PDB file of C-alpha atoms in Angstrom:
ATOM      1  CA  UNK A  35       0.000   0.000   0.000  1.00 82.00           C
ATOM      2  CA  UNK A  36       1.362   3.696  -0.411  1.00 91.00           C
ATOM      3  CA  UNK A  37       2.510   5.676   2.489  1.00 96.00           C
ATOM      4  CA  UNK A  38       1.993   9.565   3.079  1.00 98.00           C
ATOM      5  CA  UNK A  39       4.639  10.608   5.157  1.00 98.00           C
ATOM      6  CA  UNK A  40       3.774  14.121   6.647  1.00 98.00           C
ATOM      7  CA  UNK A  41       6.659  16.688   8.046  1.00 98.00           C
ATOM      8  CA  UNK A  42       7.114  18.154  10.508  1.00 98.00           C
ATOM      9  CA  UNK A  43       4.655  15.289  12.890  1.00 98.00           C
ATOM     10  CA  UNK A  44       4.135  18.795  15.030  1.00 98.00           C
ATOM     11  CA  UNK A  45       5.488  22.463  14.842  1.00 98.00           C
ATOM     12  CA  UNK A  46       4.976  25.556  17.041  1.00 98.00           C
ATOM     13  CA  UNK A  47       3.938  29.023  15.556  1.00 98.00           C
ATOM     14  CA  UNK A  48       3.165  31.876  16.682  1.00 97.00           C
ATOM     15  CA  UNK A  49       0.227  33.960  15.175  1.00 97.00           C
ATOM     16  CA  UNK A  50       1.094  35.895  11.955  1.00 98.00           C
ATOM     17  CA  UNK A  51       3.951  33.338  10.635  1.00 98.00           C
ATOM     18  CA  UNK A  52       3.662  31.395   7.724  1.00 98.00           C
ATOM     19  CA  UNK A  53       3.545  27.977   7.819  1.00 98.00           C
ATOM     20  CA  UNK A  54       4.348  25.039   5.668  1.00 98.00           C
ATOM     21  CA  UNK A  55       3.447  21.315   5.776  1.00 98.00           C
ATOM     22  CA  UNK A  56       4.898  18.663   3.392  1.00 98.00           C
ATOM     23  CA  UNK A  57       3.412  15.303   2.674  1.00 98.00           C
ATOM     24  CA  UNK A  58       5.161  12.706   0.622  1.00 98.00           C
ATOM     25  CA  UNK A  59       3.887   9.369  -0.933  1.00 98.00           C
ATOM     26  CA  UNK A  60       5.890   6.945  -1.998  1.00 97.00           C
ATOM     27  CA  UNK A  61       4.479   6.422  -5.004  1.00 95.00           C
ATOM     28  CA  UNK A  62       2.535   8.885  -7.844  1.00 95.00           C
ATOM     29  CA  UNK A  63      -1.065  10.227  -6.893  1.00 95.00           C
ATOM     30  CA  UNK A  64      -0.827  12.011  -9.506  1.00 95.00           C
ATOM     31  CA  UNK A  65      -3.000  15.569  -8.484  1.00 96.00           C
ATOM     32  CA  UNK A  66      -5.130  13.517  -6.223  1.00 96.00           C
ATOM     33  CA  UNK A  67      -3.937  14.985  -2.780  1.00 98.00           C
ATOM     34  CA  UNK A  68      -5.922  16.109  -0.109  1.00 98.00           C
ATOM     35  CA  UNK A  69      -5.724  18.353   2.775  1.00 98.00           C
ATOM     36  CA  UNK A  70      -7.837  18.421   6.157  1.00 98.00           C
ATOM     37  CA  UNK A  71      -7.912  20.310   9.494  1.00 98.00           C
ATOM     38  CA  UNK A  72      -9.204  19.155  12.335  1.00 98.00           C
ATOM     39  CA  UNK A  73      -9.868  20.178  15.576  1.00 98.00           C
ATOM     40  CA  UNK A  74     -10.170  18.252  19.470  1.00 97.00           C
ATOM     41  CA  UNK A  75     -13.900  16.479  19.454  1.00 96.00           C
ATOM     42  CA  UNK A  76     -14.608  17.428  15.823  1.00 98.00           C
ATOM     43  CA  UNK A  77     -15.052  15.631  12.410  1.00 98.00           C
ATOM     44  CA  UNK A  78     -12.075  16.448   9.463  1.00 98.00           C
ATOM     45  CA  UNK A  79     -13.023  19.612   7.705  1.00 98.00           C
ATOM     46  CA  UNK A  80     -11.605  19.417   3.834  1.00 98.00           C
ATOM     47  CA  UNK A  81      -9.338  22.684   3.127  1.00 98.00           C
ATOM     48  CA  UNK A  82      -7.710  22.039  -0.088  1.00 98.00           C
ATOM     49  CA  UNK A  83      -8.421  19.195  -3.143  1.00 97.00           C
ATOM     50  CA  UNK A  84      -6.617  18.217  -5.991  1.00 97.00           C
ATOM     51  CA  UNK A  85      -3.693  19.459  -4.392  1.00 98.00           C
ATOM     52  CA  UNK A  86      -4.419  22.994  -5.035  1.00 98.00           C
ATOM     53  CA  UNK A  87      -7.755  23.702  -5.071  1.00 98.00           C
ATOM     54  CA  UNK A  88      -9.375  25.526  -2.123  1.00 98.00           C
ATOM     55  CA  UNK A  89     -12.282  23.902  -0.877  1.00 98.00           C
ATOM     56  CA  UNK A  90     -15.079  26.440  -0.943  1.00 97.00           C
ATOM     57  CA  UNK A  91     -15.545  28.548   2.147  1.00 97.00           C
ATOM     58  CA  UNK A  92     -12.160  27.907   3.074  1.00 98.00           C
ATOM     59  CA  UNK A  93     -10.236  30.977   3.737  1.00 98.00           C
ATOM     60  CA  UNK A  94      -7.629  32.264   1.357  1.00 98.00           C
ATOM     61  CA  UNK A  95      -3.988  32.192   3.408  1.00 98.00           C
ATOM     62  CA  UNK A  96      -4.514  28.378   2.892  1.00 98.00           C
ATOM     63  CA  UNK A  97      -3.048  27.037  -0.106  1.00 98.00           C
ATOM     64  CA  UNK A  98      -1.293  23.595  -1.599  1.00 98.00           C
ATOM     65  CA  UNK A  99       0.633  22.681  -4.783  1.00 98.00           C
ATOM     66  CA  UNK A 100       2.571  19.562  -5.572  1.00 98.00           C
ATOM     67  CA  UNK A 101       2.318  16.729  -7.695  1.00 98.00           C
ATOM     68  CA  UNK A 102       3.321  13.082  -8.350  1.00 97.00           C
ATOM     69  CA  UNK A 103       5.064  11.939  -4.909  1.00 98.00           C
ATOM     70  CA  UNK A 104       5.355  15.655  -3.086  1.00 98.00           C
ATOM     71  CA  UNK A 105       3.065  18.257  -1.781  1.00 98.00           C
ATOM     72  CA  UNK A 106       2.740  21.035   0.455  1.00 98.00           C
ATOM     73  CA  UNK A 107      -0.214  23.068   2.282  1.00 98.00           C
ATOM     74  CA  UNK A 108       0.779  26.278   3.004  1.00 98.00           C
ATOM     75  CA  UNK A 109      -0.699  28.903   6.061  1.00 98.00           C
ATOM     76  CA  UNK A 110       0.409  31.875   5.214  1.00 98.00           C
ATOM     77  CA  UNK A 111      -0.880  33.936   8.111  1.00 98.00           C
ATOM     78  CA  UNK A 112      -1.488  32.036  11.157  1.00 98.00           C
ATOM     79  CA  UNK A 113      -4.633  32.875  12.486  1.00 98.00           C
ATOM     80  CA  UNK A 114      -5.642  31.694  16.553  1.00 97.00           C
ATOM     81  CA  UNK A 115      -8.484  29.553  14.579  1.00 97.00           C
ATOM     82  CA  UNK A 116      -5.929  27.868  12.528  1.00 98.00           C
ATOM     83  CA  UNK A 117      -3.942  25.588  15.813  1.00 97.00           C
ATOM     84  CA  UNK A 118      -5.261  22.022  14.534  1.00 98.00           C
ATOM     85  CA  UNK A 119      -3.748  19.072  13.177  1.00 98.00           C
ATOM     86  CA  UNK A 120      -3.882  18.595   9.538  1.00 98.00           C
ATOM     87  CA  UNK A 121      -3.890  15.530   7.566  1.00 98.00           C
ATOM     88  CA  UNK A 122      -3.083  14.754   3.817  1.00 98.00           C
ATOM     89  CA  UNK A 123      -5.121  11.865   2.386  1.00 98.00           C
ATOM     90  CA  UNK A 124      -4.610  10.883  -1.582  1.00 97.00           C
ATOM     91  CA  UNK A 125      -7.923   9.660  -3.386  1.00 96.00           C
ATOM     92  CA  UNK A 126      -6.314   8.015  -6.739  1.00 93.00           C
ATOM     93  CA  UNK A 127      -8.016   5.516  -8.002  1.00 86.00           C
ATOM     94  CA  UNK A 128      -5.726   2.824  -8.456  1.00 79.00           C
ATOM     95  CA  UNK A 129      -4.453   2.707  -5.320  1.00 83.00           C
ATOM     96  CA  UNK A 130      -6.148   2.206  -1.765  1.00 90.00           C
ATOM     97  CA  UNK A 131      -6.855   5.671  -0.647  1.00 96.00           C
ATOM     98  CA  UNK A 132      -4.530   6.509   3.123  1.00 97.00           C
ATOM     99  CA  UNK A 133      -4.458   9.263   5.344  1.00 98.00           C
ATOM    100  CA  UNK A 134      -0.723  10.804   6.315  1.00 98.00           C
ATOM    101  CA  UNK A 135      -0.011  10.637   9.900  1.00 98.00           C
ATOM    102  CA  UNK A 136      -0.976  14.257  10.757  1.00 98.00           C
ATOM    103  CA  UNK A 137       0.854  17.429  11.626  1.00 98.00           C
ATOM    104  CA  UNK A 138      -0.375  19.196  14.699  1.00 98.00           C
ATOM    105  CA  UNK A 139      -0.020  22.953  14.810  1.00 98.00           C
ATOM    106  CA  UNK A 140       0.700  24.544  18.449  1.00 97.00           C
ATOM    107  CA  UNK A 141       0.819  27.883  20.035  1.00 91.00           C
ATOM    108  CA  UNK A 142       4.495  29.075  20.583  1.00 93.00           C
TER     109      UNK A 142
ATOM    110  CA  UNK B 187     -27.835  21.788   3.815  1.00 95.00           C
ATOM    111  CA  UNK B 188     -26.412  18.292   3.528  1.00 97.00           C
ATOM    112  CA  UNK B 189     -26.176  16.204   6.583  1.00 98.00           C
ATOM    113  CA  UNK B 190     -24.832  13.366   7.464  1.00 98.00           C
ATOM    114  CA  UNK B 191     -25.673  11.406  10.858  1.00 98.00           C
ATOM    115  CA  UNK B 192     -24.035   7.995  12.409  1.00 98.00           C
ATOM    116  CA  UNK B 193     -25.501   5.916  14.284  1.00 98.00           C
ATOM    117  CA  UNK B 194     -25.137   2.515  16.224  1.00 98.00           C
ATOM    118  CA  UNK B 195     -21.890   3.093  18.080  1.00 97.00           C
ATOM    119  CA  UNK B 196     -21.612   1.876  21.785  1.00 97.00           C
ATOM    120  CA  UNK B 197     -19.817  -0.445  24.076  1.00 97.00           C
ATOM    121  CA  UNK B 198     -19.550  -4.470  22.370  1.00 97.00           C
ATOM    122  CA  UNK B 199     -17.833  -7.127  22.807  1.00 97.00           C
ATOM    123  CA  UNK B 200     -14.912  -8.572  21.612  1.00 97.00           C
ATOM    124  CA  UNK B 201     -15.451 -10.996  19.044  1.00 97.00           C
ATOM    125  CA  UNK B 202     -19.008  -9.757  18.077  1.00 97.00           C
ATOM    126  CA  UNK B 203     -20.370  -8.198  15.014  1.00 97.00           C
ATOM    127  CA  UNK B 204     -21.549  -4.578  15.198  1.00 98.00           C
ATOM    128  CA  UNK B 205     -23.166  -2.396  12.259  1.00 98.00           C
ATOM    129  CA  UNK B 206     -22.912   1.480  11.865  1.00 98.00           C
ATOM    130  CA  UNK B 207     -24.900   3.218  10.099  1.00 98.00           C
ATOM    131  CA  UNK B 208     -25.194   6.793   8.052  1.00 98.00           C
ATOM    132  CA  UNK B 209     -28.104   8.370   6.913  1.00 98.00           C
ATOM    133  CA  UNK B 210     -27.807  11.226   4.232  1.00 98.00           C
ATOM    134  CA  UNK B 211     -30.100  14.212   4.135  1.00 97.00           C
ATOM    135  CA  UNK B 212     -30.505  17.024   1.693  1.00 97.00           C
ATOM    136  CA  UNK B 213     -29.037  15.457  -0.921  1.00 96.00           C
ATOM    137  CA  UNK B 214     -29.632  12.736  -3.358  1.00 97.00           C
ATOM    138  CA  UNK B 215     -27.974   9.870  -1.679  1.00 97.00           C
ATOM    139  CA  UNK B 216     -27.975   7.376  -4.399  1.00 96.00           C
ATOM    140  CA  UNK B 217     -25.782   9.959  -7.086  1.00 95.00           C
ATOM    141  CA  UNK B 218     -23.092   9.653  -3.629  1.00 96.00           C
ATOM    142  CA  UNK B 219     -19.843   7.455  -3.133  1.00 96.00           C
ATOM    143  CA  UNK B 220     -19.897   7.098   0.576  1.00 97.00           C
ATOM    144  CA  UNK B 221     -16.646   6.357   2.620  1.00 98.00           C
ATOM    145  CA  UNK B 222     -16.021   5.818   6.465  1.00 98.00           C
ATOM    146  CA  UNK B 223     -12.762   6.416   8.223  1.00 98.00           C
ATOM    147  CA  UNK B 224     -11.877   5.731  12.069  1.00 98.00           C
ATOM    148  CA  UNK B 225      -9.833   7.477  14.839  1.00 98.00           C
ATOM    149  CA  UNK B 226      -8.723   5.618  17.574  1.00 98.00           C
ATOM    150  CA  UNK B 227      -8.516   7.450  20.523  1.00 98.00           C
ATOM    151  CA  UNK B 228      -4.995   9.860  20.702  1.00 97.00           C
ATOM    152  CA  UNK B 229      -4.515   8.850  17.096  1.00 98.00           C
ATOM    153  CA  UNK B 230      -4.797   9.566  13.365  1.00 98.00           C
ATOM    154  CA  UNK B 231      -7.334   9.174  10.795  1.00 98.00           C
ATOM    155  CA  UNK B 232      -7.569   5.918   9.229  1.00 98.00           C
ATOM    156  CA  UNK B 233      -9.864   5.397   5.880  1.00 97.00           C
ATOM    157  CA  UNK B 234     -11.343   2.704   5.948  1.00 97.00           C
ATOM    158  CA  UNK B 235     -13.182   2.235   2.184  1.00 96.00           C
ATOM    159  CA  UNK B 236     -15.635   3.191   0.565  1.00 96.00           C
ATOM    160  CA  UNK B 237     -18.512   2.295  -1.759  1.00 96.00           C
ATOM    161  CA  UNK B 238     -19.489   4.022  -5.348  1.00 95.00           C
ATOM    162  CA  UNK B 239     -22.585   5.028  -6.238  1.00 95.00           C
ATOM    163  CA  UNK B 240     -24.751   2.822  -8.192  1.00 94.00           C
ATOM    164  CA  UNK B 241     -24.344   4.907 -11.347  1.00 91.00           C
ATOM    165  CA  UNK B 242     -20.868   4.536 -11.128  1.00 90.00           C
ATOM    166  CA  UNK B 243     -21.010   1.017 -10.711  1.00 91.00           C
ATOM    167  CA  UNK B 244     -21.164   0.508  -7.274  1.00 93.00           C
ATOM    168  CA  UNK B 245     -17.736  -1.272  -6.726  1.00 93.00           C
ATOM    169  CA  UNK B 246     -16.658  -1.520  -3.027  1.00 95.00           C
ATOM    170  CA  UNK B 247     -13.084  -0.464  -1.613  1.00 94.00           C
ATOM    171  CA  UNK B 248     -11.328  -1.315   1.446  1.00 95.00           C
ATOM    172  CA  UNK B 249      -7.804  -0.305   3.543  1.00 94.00           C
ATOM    173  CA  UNK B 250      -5.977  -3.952   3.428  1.00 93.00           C
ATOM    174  CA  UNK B 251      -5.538  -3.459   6.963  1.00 91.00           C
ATOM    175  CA  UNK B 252      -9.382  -4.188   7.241  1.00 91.00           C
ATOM    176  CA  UNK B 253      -9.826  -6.124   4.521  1.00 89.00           C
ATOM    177  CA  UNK B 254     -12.297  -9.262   4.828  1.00 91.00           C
ATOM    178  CA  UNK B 255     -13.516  -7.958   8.725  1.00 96.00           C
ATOM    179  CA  UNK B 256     -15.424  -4.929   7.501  1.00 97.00           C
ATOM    180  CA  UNK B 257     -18.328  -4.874   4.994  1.00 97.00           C
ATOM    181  CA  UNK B 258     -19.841  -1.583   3.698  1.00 98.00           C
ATOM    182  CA  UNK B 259     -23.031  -1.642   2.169  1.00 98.00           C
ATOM    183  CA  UNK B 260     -25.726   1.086   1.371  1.00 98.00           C
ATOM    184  CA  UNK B 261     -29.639   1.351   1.203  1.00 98.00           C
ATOM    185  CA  UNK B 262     -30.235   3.876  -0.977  1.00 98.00           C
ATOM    186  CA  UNK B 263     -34.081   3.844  -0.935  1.00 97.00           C
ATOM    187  CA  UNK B 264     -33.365   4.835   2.756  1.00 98.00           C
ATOM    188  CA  UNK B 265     -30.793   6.707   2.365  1.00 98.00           C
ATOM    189  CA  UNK B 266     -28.452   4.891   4.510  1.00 98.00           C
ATOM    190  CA  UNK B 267     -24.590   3.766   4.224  1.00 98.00           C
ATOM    191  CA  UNK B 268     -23.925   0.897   7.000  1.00 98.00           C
ATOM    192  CA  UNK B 269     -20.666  -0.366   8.171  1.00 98.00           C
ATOM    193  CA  UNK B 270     -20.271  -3.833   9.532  1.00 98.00           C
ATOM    194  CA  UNK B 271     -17.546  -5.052  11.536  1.00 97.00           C
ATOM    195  CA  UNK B 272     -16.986  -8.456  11.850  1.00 97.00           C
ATOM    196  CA  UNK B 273     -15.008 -10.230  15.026  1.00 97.00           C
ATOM    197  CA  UNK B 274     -14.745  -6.782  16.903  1.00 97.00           C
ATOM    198  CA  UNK B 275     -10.865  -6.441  18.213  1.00 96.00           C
ATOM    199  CA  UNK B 276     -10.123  -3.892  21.057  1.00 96.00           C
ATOM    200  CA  UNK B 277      -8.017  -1.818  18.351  1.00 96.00           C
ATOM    201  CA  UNK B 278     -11.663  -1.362  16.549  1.00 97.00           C
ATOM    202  CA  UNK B 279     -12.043   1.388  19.525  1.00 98.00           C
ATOM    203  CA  UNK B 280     -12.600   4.521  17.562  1.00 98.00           C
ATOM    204  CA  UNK B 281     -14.710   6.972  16.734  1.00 98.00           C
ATOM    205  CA  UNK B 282     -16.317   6.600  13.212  1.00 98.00           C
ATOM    206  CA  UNK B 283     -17.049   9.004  10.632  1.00 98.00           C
ATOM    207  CA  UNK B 284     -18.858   8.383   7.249  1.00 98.00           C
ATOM    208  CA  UNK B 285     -18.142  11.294   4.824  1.00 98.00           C
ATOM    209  CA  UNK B 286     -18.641  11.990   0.793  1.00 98.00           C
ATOM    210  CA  UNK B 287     -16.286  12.088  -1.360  1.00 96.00           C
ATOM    211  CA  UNK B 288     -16.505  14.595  -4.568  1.00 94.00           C
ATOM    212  CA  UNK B 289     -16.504  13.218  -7.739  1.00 91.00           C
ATOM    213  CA  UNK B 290     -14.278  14.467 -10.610  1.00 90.00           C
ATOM    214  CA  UNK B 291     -16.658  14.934 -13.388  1.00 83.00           C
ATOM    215  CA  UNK B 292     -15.890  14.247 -16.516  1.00 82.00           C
ATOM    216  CA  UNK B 293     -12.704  12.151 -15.701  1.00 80.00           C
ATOM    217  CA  UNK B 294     -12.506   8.230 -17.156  1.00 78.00           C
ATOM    218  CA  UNK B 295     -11.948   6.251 -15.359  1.00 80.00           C
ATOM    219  CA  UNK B 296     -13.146   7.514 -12.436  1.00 85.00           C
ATOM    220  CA  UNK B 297     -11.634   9.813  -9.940  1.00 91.00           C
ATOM    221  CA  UNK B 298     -12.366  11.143  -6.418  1.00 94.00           C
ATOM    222  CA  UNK B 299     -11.054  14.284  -4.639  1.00 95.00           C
ATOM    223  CA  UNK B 300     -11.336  15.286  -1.068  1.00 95.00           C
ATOM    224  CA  UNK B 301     -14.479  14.377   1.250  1.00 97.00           C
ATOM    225  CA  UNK B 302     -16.064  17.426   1.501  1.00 97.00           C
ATOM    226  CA  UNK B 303     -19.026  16.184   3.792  1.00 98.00           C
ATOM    227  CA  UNK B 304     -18.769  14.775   7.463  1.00 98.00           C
ATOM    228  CA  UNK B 305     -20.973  12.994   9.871  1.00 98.00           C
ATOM    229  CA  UNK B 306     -20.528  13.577  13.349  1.00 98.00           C
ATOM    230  CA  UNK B 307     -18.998  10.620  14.171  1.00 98.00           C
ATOM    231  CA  UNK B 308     -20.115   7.264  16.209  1.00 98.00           C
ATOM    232  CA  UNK B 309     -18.051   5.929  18.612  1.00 98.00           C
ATOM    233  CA  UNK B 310     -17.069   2.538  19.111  1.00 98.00           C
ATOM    234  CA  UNK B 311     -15.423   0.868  22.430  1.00 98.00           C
ATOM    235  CA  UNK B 312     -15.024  -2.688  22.348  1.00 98.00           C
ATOM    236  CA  UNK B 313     -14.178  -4.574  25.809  1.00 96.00           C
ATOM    237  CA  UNK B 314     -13.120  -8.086  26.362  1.00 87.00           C
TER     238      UNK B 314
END
């Protein structure tokens, strides 16, 4: 099965910075990269699809790009609403769909 | 406003069989794929599979880890998705989610992006 190896597995921000995630698979997904936030006691909330695409109603300062085996979600202004962990998640057909290990986001 | 609702989590028994189920609302249900995924308790998400739509053929996919103990079904005359879990382990402890994935339209074969709608989640605790 492929594996989606997320980096960092936690970081700590401070409001304003920018911050990046990276998630790798170890094999081709082709566009077909994910991204999700979620928060303690709640269900995933999809942020960005085909790795670039922003979900609707999903604010602006997040964005992705990548392709083939590496991607990256970008914050570019941390907001106080924005300490999660996120999750990429790769929905290619051929292969059996898998969730990265998560990145959680903490206050400095 | 699309909804999605689980139900039939709750304490079982190792070793038994337990069914989850998720009922759509405001939405067609039948033109849906429907996946569920899992999170243990402290942990990550874990997808579990999913199941097409009957206009897309209906097909049926599951994570190997699961493969053969879990059976996803739907009722779309009811407009329900169930999950069955055969020979409940403790690591089955989780809480549940059944979400829809978005379609790529116009795309042969067919693709999926992101799940874009969430249940609540159901939770599941299995003792011995």
């Amino acid at each position: 099965d492929i594996q989606l190896t997320q980096s960092p597995s936690s970081l700590s921000a401070s409001v304003g910075d920018r911050v990046t995630i990276t998630c790798r698979a170890s094999q081709s997904v082709m566009k077909y990269l994910n991204w999700y936030q979620q928060k303690p006691g709640k269900a995933p909330r999809l942020l960005i699809y085909a790795a670039s695409s922003l979900q609707s109603g999903v604010p602006s300062r997040f964005s992705g790009s990548g392709s083939g085996t590496d991607f990256t979600l970008t914050i570019s202004s941390l907001q106080p609403e924005d300490f999660a962990t996120y999750y990429c998640q790769h929905s290619y057909t051929f292969l059996t769909w898998t969730f990265g290990q998560g990145t959680k986001v903490e206050v400095k | 406003e699309v909804q999605l609702v689980e139900s039939g989590g709750g304490l079982a028994q190792a070793g038994r069989s337990l069914r989850l189920s998720c009922r759509g609302s405001g939405l067609k249900f039948g033109d849906y794929a429907m996946s569920w995924v899992r999170q243990a308790p402290g942990k990550g998400l874990e997808w579990l599979g999913f199941i097409r739509s009957k206009i897309h053929g209906g097909a049926i996919e599951y994570a190997a880890s699961v493969r053969g103990r879990l059976t996803i079904s739907r009722d779309d005359s009811n407009s329900i998705a169930y999950l069955q879990i055969n020979s409940l382990r403790s690591d089955d402890t989780a809480i549940y989610y059944c979400s829809i994935p978005q379609v790529e339209v116009g795309r042969n074969p067919l693709h999926y992006y992101g799940m874009d709608v969430w249940g609540q989640g159901t939770t599941v605790t299995v003792s011995s």
